[in-house]
mmCIF file with all atom_site columns, C-alpha atoms in Angstrom:
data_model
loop_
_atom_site.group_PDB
_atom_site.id
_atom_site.type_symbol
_atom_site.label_atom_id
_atom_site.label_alt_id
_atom_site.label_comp_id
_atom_site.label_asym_id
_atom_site.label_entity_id
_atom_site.label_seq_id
_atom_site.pdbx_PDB_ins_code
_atom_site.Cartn_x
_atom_site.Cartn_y
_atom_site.Cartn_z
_atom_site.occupancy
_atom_site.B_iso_or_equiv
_atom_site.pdbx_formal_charge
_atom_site.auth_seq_id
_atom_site.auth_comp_id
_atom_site.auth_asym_id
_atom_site.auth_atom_id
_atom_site.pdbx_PDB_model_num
ATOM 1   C CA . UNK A 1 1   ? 137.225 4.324   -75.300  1.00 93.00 ? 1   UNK A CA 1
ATOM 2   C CA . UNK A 1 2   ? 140.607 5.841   -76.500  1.00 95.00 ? 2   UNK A CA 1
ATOM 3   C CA . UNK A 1 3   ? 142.691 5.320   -79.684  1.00 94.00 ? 3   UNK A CA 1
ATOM 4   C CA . UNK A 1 4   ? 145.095 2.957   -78.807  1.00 93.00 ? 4   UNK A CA 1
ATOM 5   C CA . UNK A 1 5   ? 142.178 0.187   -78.008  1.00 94.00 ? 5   UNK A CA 1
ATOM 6   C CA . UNK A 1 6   ? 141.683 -0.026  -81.924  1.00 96.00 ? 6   UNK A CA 1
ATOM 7   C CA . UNK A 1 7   ? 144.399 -0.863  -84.149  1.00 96.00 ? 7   UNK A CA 1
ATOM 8   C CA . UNK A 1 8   ? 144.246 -1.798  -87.589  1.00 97.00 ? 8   UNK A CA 1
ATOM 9   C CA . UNK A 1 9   ? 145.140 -5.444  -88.450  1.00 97.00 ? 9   UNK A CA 1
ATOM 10  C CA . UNK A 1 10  ? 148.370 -6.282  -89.495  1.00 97.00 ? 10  UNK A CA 1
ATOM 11  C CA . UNK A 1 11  ? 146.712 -8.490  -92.641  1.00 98.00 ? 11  UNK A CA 1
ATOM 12  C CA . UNK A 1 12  ? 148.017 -8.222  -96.809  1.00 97.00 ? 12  UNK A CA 1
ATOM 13  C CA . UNK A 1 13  ? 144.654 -6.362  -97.298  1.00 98.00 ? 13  UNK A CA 1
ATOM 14  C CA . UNK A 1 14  ? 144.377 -4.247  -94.319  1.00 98.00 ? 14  UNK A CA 1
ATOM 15  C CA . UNK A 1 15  ? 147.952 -3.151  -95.998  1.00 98.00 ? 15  UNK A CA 1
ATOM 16  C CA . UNK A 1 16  ? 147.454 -2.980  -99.011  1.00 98.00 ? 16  UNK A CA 1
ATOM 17  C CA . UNK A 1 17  ? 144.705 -1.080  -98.544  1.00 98.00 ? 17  UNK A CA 1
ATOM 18  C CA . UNK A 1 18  ? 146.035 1.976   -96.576  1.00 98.00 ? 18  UNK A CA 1
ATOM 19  C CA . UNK A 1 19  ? 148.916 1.745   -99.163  1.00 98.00 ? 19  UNK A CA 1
ATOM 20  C CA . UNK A 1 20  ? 146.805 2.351   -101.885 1.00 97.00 ? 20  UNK A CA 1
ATOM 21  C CA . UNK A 1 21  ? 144.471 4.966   -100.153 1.00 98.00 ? 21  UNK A CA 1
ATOM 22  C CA . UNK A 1 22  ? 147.330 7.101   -99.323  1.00 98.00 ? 22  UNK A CA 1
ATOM 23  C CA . UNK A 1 23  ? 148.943 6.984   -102.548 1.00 98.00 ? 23  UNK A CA 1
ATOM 24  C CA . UNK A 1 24  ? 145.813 8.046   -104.522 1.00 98.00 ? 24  UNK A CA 1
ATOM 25  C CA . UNK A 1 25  ? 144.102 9.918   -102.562 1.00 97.00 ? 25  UNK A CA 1
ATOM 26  C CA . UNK A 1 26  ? 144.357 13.688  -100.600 1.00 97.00 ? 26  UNK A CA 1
ATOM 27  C CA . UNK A 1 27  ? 145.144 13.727  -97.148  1.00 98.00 ? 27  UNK A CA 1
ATOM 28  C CA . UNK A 1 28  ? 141.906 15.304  -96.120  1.00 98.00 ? 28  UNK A CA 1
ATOM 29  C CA . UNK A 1 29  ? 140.323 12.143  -97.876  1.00 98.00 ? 29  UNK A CA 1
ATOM 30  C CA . UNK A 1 30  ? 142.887 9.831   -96.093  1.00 98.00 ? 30  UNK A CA 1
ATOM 31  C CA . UNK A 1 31  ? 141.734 11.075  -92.858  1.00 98.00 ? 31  UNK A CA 1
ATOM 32  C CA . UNK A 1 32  ? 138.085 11.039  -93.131  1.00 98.00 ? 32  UNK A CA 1
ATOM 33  C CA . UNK A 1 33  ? 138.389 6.838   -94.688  1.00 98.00 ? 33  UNK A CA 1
ATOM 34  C CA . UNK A 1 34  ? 140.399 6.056   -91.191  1.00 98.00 ? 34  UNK A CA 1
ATOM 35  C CA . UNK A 1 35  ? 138.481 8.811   -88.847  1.00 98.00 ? 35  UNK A CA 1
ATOM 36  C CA . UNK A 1 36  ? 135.070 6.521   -90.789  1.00 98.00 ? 36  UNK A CA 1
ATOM 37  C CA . UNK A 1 37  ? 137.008 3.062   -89.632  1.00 98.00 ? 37  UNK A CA 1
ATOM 38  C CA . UNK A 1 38  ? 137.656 4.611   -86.135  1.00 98.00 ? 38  UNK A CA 1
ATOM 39  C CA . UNK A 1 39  ? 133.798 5.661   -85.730  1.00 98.00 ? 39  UNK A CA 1
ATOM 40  C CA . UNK A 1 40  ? 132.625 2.093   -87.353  1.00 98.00 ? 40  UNK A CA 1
ATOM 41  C CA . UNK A 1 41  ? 134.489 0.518   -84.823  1.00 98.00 ? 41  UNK A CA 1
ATOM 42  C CA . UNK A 1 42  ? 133.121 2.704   -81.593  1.00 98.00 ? 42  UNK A CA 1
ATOM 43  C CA . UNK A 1 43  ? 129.360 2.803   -82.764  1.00 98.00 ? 43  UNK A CA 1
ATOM 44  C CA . UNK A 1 44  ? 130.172 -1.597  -82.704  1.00 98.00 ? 44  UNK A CA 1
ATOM 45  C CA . UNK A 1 45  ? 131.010 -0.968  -79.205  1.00 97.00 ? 45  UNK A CA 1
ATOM 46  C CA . UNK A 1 46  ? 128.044 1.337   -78.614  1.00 97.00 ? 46  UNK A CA 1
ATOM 47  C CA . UNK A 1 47  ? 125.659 -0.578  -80.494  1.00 97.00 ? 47  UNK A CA 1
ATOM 48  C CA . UNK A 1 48  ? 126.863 -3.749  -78.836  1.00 97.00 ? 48  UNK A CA 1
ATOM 49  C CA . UNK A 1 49  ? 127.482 -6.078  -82.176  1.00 97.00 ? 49  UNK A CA 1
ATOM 50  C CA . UNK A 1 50  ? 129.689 -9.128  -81.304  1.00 93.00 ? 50  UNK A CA 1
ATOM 51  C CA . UNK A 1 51  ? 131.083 -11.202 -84.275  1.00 95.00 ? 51  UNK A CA 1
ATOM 52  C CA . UNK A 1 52  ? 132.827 -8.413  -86.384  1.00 97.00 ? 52  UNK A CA 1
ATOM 53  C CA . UNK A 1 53  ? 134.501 -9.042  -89.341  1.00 98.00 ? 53  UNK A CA 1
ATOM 54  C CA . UNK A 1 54  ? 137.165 -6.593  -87.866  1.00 98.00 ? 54  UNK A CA 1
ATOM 55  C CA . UNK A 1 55  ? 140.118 -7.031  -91.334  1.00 98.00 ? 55  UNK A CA 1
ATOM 56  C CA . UNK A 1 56  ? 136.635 -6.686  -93.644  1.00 98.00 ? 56  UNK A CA 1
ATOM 57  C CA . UNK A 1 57  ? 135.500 -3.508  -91.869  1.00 98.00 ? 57  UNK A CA 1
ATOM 58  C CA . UNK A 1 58  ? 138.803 -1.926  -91.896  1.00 98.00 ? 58  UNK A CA 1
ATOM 59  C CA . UNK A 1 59  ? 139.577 -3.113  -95.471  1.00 98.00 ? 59  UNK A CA 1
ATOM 60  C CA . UNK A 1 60  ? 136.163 -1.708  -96.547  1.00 98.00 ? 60  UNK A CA 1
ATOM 61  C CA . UNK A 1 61  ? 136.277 1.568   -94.860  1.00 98.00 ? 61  UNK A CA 1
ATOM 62  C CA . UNK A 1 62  ? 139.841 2.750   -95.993  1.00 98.00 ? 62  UNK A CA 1
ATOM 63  C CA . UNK A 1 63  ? 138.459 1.831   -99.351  1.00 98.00 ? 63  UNK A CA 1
ATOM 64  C CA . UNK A 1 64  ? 135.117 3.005   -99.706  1.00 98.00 ? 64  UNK A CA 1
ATOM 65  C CA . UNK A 1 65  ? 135.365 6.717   -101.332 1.00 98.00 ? 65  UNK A CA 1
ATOM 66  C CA . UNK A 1 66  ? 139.195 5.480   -103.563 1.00 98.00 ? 66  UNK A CA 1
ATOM 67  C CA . UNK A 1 67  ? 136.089 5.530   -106.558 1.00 97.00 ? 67  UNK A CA 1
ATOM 68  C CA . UNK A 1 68  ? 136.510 9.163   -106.237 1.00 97.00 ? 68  UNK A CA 1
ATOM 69  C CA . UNK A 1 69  ? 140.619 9.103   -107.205 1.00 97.00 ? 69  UNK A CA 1
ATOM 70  C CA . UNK A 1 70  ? 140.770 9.656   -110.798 1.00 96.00 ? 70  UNK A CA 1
ATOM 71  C CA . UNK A 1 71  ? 142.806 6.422   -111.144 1.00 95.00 ? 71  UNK A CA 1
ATOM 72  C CA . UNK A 1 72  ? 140.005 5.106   -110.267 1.00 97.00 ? 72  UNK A CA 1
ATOM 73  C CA . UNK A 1 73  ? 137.251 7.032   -111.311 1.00 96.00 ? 73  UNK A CA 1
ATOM 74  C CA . UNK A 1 74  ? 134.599 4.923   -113.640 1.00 94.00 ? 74  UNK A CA 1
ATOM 75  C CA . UNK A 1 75  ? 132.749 6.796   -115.896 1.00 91.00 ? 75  UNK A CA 1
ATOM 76  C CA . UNK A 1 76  ? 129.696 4.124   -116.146 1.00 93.00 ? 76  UNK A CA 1
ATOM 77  C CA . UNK A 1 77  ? 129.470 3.339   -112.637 1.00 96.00 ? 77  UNK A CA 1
ATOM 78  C CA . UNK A 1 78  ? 128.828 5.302   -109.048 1.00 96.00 ? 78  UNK A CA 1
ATOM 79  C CA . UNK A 1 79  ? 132.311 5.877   -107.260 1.00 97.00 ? 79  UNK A CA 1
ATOM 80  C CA . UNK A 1 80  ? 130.989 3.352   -104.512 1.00 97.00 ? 80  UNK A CA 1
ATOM 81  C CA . UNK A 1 81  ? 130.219 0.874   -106.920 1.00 97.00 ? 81  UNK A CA 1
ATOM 82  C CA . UNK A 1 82  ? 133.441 1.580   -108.468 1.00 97.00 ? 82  UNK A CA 1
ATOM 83  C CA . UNK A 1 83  ? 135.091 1.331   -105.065 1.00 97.00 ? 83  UNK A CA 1
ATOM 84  C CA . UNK A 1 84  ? 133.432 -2.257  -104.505 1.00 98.00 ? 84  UNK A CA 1
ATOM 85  C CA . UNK A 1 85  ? 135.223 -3.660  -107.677 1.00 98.00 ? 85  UNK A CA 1
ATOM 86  C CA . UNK A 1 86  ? 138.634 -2.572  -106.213 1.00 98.00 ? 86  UNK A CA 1
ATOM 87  C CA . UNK A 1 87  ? 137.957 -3.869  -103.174 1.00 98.00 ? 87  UNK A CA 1
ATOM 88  C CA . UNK A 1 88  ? 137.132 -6.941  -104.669 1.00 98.00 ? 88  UNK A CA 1
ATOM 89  C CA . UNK A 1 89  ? 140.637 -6.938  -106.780 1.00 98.00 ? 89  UNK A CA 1
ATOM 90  C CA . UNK A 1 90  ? 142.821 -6.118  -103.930 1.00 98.00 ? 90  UNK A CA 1
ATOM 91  C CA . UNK A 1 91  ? 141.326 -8.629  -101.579 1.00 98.00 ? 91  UNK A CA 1
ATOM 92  C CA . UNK A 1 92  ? 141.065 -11.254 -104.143 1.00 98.00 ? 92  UNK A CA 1
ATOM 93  C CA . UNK A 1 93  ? 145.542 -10.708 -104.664 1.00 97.00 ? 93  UNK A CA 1
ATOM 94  C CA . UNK A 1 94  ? 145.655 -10.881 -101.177 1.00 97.00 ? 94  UNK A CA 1
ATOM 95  C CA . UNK A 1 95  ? 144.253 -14.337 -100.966 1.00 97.00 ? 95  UNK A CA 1
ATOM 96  C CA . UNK A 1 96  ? 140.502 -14.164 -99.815  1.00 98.00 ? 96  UNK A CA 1
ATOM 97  C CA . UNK A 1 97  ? 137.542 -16.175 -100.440 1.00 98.00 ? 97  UNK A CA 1
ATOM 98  C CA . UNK A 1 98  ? 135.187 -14.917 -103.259 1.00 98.00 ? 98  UNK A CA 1
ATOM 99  C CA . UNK A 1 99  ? 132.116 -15.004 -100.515 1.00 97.00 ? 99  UNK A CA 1
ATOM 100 C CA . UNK A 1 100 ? 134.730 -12.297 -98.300  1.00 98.00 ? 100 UNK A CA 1
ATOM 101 C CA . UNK A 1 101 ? 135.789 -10.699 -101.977 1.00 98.00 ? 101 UNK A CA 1
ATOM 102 C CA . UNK A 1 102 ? 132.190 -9.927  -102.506 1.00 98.00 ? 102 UNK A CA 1
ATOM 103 C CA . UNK A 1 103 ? 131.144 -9.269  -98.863  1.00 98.00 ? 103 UNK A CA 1
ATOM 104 C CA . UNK A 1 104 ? 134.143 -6.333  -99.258  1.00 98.00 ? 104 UNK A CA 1
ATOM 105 C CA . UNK A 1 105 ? 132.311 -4.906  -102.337 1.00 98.00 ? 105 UNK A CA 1
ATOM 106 C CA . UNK A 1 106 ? 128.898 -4.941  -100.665 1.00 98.00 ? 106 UNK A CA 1
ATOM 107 C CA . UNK A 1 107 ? 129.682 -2.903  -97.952  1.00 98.00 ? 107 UNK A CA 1
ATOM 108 C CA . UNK A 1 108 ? 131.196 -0.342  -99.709  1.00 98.00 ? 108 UNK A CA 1
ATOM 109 C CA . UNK A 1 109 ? 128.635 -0.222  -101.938 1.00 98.00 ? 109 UNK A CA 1
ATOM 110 C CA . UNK A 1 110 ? 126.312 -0.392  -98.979  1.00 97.00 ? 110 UNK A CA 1
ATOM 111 C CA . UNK A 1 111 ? 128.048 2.596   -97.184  1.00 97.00 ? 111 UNK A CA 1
ATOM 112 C CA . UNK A 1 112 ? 126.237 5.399   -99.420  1.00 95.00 ? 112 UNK A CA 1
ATOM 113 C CA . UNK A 1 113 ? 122.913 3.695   -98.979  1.00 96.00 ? 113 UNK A CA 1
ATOM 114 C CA . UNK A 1 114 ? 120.024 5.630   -96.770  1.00 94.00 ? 114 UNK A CA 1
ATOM 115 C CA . UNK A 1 115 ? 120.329 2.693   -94.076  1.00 95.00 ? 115 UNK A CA 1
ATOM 116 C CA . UNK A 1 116 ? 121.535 -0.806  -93.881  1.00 97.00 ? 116 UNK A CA 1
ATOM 117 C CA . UNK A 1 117 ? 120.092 -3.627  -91.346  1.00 97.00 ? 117 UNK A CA 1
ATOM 118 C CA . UNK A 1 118 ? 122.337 -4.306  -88.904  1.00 97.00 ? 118 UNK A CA 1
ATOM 119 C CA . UNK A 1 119 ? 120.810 -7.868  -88.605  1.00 95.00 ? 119 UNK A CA 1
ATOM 120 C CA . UNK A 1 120 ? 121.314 -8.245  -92.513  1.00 96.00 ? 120 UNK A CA 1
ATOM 121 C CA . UNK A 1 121 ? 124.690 -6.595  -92.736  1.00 97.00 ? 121 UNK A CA 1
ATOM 122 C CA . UNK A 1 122 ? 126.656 -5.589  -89.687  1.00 98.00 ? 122 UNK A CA 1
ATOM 123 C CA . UNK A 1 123 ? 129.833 -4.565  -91.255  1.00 98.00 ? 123 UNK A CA 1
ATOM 124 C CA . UNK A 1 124 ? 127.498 -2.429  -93.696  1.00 98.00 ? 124 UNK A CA 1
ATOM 125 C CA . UNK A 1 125 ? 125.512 -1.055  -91.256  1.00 98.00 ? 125 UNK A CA 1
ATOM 126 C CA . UNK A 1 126 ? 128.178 0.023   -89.067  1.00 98.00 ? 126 UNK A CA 1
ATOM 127 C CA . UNK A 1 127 ? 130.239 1.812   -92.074  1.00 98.00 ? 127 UNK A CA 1
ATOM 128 C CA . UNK A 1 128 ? 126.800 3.331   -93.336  1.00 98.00 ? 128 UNK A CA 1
ATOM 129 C CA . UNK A 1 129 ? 126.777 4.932   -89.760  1.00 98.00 ? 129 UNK A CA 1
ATOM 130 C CA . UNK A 1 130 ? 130.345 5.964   -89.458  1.00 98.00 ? 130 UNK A CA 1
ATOM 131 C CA . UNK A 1 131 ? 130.276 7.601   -92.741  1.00 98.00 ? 131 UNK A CA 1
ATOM 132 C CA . UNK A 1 132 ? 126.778 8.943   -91.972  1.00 97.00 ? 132 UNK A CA 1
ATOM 133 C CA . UNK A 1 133 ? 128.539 10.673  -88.737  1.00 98.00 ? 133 UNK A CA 1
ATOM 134 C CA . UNK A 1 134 ? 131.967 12.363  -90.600  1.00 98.00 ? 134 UNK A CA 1
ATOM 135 C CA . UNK A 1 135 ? 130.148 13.255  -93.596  1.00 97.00 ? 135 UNK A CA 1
ATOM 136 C CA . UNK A 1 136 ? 126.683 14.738  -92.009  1.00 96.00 ? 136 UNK A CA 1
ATOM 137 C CA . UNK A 1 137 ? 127.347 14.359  -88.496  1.00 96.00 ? 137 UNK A CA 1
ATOM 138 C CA . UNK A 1 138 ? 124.385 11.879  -87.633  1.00 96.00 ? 138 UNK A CA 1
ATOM 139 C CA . UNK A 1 139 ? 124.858 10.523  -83.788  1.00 96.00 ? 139 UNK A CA 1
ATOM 140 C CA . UNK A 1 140 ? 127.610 12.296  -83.303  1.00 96.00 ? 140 UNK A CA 1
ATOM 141 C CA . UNK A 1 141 ? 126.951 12.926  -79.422  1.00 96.00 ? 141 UNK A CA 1
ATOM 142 C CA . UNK A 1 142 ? 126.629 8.638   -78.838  1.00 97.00 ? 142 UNK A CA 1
ATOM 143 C CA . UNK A 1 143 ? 130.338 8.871   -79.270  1.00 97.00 ? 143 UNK A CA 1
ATOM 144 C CA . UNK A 1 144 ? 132.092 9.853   -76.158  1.00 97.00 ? 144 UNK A CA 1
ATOM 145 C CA . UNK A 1 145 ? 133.343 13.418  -76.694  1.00 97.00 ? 145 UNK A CA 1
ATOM 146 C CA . UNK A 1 146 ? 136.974 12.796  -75.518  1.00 97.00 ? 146 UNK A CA 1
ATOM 147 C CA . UNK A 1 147 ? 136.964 10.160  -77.611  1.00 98.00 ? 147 UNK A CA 1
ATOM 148 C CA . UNK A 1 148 ? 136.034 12.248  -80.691  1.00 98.00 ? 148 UNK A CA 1
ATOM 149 C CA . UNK A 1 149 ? 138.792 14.330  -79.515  1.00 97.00 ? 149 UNK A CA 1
ATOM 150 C CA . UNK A 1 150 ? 141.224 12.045  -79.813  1.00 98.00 ? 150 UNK A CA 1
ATOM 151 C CA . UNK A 1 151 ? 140.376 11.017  -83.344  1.00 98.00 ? 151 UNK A CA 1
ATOM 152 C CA . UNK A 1 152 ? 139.859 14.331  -84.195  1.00 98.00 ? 152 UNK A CA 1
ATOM 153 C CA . UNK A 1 153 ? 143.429 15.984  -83.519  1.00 98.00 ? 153 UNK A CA 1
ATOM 154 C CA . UNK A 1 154 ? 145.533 12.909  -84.640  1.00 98.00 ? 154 UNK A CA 1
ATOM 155 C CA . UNK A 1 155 ? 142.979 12.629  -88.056  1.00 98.00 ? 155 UNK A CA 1
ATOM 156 C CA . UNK A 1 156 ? 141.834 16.108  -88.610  1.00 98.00 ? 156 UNK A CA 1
ATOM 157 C CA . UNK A 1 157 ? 138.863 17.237  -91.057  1.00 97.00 ? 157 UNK A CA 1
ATOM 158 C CA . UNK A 1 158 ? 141.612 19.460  -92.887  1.00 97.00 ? 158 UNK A CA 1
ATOM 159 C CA . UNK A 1 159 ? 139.641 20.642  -96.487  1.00 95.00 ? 159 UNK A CA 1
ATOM 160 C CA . UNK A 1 160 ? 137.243 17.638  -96.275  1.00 96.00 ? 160 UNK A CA 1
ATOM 161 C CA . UNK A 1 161 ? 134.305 19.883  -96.251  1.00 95.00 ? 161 UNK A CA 1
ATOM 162 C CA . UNK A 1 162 ? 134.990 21.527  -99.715  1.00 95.00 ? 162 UNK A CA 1
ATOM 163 C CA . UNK A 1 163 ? 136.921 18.877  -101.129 1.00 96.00 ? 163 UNK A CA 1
ATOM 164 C CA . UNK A 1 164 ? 134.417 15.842  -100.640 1.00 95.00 ? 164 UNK A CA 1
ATOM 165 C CA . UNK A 1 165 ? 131.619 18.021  -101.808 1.00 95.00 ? 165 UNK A CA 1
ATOM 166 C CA . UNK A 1 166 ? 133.017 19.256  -104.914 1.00 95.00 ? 166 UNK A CA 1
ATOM 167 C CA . UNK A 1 167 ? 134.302 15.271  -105.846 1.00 95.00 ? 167 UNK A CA 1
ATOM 168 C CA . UNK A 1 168 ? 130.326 14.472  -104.816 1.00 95.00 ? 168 UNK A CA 1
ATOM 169 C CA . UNK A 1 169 ? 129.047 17.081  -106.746 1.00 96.00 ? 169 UNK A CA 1
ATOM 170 C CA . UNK A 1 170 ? 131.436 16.272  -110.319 1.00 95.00 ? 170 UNK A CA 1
ATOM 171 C CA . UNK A 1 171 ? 129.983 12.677  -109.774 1.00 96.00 ? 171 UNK A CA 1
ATOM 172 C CA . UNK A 1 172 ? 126.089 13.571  -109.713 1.00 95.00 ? 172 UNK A CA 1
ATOM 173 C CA . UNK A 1 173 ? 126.810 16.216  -112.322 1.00 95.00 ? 173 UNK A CA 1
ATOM 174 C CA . UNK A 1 174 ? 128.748 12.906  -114.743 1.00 95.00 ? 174 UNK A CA 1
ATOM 175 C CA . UNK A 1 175 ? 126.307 10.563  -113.432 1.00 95.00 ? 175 UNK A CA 1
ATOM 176 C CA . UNK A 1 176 ? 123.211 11.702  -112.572 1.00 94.00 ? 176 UNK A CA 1
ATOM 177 C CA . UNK A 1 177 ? 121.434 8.290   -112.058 1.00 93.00 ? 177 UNK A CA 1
ATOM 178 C CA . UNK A 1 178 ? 123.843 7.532   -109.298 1.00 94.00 ? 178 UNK A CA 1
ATOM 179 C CA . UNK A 1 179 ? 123.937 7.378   -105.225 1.00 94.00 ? 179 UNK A CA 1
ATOM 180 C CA . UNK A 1 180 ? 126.273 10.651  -105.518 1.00 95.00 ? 180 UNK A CA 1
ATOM 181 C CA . UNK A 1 181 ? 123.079 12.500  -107.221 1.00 95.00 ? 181 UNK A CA 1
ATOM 182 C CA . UNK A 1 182 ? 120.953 11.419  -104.550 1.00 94.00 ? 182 UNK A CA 1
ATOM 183 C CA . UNK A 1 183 ? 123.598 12.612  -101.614 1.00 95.00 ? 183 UNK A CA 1
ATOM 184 C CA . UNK A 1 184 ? 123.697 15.906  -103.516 1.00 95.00 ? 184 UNK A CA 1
ATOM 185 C CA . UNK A 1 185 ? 119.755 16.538  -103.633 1.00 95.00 ? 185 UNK A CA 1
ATOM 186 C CA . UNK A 1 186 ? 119.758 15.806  -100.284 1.00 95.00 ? 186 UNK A CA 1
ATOM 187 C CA . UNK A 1 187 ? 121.675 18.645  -99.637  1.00 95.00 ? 187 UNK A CA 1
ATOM 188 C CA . UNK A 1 188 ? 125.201 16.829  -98.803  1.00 94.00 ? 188 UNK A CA 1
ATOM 189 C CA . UNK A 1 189 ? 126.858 20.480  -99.326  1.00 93.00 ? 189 UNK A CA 1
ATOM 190 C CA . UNK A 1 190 ? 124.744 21.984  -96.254  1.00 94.00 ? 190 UNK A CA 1
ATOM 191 C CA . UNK A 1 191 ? 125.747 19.000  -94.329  1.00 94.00 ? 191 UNK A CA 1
ATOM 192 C CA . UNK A 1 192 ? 129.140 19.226  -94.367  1.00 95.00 ? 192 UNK A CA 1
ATOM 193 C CA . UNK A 1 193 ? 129.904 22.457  -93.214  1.00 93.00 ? 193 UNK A CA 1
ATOM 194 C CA . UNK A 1 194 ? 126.918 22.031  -90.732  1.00 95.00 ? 194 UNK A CA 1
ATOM 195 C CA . UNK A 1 195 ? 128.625 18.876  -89.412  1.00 97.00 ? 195 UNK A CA 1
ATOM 196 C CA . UNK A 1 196 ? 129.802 19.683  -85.687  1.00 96.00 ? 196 UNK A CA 1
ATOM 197 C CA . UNK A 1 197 ? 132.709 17.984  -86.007  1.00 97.00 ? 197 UNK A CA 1
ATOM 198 C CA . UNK A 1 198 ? 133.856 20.737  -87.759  1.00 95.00 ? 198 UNK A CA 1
ATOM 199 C CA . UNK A 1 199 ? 133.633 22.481  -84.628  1.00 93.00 ? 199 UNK A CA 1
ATOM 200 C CA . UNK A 1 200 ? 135.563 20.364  -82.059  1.00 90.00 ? 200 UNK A CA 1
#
């Protein structure tokens, strides 16, 4: 498993999407959304799913935290939620279906949720798990360690740590009925400078 087996695909959407991601959002934040894609991709291959929805996974994970850019920031809804709807937008200019327009917003919705069925939601399940992985560092040692590596110096965690848990913590402090609230009880803080990803 090395870096150069997974490249993004060279869709309107997959485009689109790192355009906008790197014009709103930090670095540190741009790195963990494609360092999430990267992992999503390698627990597929470790899990053993066939059938991916590779430009919906991609799409999806560069996308799923742009709720927390202040461009995009709603201040009714969770920043996943919020996340979904752009997803939706961008995908729908970019000439999908409504059943892949939705399908974009339900796994980024998905992604903060305590699990998703793989058998229900593959592409959901598998970003739930890579985000799971740079955020808290679940299964981090079922992903070969040179591999890690690799993602690791050419994406690095730069201020991810503090930065992501300060945005997480603004969000369950605005809206405490949301998924952010939840992340933060569970002690998302702790996590991420736990995470021993930190430490490669």
């Amino acid at each position: 498993m090395r870096l150069h087996d997974f490249l993004p695909p060279d869709t309107a959407a997959a485009r689109g999407a790192h355009e906008l991601v790197t014009r709103f959002q930090s670095p540190a934040l741009v790195n963990h959304v494609l360092r999430s894609w990267l992992w999503a991709e390698a627990f597929a291959i470790v899990e053993g799913h066939r059938g991916i929805d590779h430009e919906l996974l991609y799409t999806g994970a560069v996308l799923h935290d742009i709720g927390l850019a202040p461009a995009y920031d709603n201040h009714v809804l969770g920043y996943e939620e919020a996340g979904g709807f752009v997803g939706e937008a961008l995908t729908a200019g970019a000439g999908w279906s409504v059943e892949r327009q939705r399908r974009v917003n339900e796994i980024i919705v998905r992604h903060n949720w305590p699990s998703v069925d793989p058998a229900q939601d593959v592409e959901g399940h598998l970003l739930e798990t890579s985000t799971g992985l740079d955020i808290a560092g679940r299964r981090d040692d079922e992903i070969p360690l040179e591999f890690r590596r690799e993602v690791l110096a050419t994406y690095p965690r730069l201020s991810l740590a503090a930065e992501f848990g300060d945005c997480v913590q603004q969000q369950a402090e605005r809206k405490p009925y949301s998924q952010a609230r939840r992340l933060v009880e569970g002690g998302l803080v702790g996590k991420l400078a736990d995470n021993p990803l930190e430490r490669i």
